[in-house]
Short mmCIF file of C-alpha atoms and ligand atoms in Angstrom, two decimals:
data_model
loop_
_atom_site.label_atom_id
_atom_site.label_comp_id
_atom_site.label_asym_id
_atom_site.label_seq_id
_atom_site.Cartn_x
_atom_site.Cartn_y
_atom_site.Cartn_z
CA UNK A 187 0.00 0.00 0.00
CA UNK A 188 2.00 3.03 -1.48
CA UNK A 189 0.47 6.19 -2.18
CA UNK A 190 2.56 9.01 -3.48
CA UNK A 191 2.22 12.48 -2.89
CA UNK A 192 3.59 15.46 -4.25
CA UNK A 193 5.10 17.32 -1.66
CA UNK A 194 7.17 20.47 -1.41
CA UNK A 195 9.96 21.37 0.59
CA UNK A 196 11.41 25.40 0.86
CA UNK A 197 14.80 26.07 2.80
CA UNK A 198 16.77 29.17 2.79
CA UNK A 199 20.42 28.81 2.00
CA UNK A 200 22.96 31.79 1.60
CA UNK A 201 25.33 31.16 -0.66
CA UNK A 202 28.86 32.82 -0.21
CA UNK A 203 28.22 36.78 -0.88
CA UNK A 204 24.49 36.15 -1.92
CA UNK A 205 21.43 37.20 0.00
CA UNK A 206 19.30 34.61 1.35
CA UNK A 207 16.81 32.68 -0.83
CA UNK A 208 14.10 30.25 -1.13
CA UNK A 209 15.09 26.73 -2.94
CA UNK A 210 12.05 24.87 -4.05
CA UNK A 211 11.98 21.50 -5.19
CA UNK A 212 8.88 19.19 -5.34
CA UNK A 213 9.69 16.26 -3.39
CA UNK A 214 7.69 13.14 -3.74
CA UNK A 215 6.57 11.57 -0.43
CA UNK A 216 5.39 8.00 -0.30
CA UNK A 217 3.57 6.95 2.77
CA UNK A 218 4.31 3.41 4.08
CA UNK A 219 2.23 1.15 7.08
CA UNK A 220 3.91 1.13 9.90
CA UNK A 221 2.94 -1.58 13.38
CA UNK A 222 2.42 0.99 16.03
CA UNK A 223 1.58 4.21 14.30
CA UNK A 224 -0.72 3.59 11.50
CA UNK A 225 1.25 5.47 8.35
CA UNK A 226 4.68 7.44 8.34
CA UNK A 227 5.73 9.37 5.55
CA UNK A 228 8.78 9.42 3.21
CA UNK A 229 11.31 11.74 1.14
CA UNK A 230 11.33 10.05 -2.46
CA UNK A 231 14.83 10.98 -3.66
CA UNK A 232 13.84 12.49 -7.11
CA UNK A 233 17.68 13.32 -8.51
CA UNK A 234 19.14 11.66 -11.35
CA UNK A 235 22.57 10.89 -10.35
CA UNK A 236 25.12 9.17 -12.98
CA UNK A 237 22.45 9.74 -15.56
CA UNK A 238 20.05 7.53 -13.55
CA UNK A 239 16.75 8.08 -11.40
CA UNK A 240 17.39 7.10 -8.00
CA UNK A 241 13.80 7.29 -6.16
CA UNK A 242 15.18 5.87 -3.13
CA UNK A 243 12.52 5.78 -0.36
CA UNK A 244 14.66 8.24 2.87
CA UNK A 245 14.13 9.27 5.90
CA UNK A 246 16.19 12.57 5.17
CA UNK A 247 17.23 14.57 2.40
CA UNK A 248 20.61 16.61 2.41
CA UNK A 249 20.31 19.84 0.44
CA UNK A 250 23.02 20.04 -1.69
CA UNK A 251 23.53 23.48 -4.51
CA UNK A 252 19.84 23.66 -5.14
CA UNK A 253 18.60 20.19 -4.60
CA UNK A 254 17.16 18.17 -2.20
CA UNK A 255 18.82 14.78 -2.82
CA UNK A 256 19.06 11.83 -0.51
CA UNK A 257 22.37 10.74 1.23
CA UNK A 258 23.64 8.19 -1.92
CA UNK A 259 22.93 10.94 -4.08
CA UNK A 260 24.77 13.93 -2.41
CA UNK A 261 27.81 11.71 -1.48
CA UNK A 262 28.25 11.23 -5.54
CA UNK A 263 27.59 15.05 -6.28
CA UNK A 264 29.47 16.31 -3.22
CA UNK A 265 31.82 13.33 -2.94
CA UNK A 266 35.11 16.19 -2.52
CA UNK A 267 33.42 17.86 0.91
CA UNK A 268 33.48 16.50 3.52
CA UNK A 269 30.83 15.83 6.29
CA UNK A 270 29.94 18.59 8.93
CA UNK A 271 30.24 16.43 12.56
CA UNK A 272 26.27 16.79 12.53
CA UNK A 273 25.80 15.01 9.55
CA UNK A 274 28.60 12.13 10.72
CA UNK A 275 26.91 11.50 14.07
CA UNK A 276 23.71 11.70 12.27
CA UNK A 277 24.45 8.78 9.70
CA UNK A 278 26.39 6.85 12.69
CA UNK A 279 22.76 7.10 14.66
CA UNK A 280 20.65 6.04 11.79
CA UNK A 281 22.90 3.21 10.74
CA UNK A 282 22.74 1.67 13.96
CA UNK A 283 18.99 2.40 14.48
CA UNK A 284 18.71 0.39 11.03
CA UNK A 285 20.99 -2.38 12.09
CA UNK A 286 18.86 -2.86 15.05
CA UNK A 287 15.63 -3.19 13.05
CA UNK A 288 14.30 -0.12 13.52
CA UNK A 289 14.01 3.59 11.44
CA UNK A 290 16.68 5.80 10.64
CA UNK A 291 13.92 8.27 12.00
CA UNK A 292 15.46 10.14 15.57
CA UNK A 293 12.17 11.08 16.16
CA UNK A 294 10.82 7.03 16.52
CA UNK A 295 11.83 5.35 19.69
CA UNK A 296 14.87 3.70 19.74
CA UNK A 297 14.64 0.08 18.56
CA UNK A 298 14.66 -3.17 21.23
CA UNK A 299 17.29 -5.69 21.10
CA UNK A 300 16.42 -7.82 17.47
CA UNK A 301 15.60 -11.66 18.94
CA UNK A 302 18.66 -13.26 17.43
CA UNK A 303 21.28 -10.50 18.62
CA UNK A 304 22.98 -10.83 22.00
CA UNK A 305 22.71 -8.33 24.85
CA UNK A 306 26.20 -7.61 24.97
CA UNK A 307 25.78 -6.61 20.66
CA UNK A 308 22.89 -4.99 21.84
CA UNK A 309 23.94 -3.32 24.54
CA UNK A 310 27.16 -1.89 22.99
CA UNK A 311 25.56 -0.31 19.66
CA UNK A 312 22.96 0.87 21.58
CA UNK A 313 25.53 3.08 23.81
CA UNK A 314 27.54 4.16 20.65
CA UNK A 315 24.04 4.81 18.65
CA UNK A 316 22.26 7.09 21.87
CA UNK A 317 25.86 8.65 22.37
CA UNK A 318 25.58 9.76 18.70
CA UNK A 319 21.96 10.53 18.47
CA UNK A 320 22.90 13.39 21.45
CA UNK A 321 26.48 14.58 19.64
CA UNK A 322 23.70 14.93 16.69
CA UNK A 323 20.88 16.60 18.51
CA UNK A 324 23.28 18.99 20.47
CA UNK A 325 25.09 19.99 17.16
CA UNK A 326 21.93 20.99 15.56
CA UNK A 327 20.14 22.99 18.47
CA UNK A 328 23.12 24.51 18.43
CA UNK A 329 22.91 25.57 14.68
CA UNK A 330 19.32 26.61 15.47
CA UNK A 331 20.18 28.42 18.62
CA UNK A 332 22.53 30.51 16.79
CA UNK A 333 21.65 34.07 16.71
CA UNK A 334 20.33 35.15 13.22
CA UNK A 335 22.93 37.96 13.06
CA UNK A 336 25.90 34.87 13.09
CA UNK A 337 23.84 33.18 10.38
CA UNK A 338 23.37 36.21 8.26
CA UNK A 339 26.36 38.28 6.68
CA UNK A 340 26.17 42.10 7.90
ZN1 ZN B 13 19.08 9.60 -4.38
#
C-alpha cells in the first residue's frame, strides 16, 4: 500500500556573498504502514545521479547546490566535501537504528534488542548509537540556537 504524494519542501540557503533565498523542489513523499503508528511518511529521492533516477525511499534529504537529494545521491555530487560532525553523528545514529531493526527516523523510539542479537551486541551499539543521536541533537540545536545575526552576513 504506497500512495505518493507530491510534496514540497522550501529552505533558505545563503550562498557565499548572496542574500538569502528560497530553494524549491517538489519532493515526492510516499507513505508506508507502519505496526504501532498507523502510516509514516517518506522523502522520495527524485535526482538523477550518474544519468540515472534514483527514487530511493529516505528518511532525510541533504540539500546540496539547489537540490534536495538523498544521502547516496549527495555523497556522488558532493563526494570532494566533507561531512559537517552533525551530519557524521547523524548517519552513525541512523545506521545503527537500522541495524537494530528499527528507522533511521530520531524522532521514533529507539529500537529493542532484534531476537537473534545478544545483549552484549545490543547493549554496545545501543551506547555508541544514543551517544551519537545526542552529539547529533546537540550539534543541531546549536545551529538553530545561533543568533540570526551569526547566520546572516552584515
Ligand atoms: Zn538519491
Amino acid at each position: 500500500m504506497k500512495n505518493h504524494f507530491a510534496g514540497c519542501i522550501v529552505k533558505q540557503r545563503r550562498y557565499a556573498d548572496q542574500e538569502w533565498r528560497d530553494i524549491r523542489q517538489r519532493v515526492p513523499i510516499a507513505w508506508t504502514a507502519c505496526t504501532l503508528r498507523g502510516r509514516r511518511p517518506w522523502f522520495l529521492c527524485a535526482v538523477y545521479a550518474n544519468g540515472r533516477y534514483c527514487g530511493r525511499r529516505v528518511a532525510i534529504l541533504y540539500a546540496g547546490g539547489d537540490l534536495f537529494a538523498c544521502r547516496h545521491c549527495y555523497r556522488l555530487a558532493y563526494a570532494s566535501q566533507s561531512e559537517s560532525p552533525r551530519d557524521r553523528n547523524l548517519s552513525q545514529a541512523q545506521k545503527i537504528r537500522m541495524r537494530l531493526g528499527g528507522s533511521p527516523s530520531l524522532f521514533d523510539p529507539f529500537p529493542d534488542k532484534p531476537p537473534r542479537m545478544h545483549w552484549r551486541t545490543y547493549e554496545r551499539l545501543a551506547a555508541r548509537g544514543l551517544a551519537a543521536e545526542g552529539r547529533s541533537l546537540e550539534l543541531m540545536r546549536a545551529y538553530l540556537d545561533r543568533p540570526a545575526q551569526s547566520r546572516r552576513r552584515r
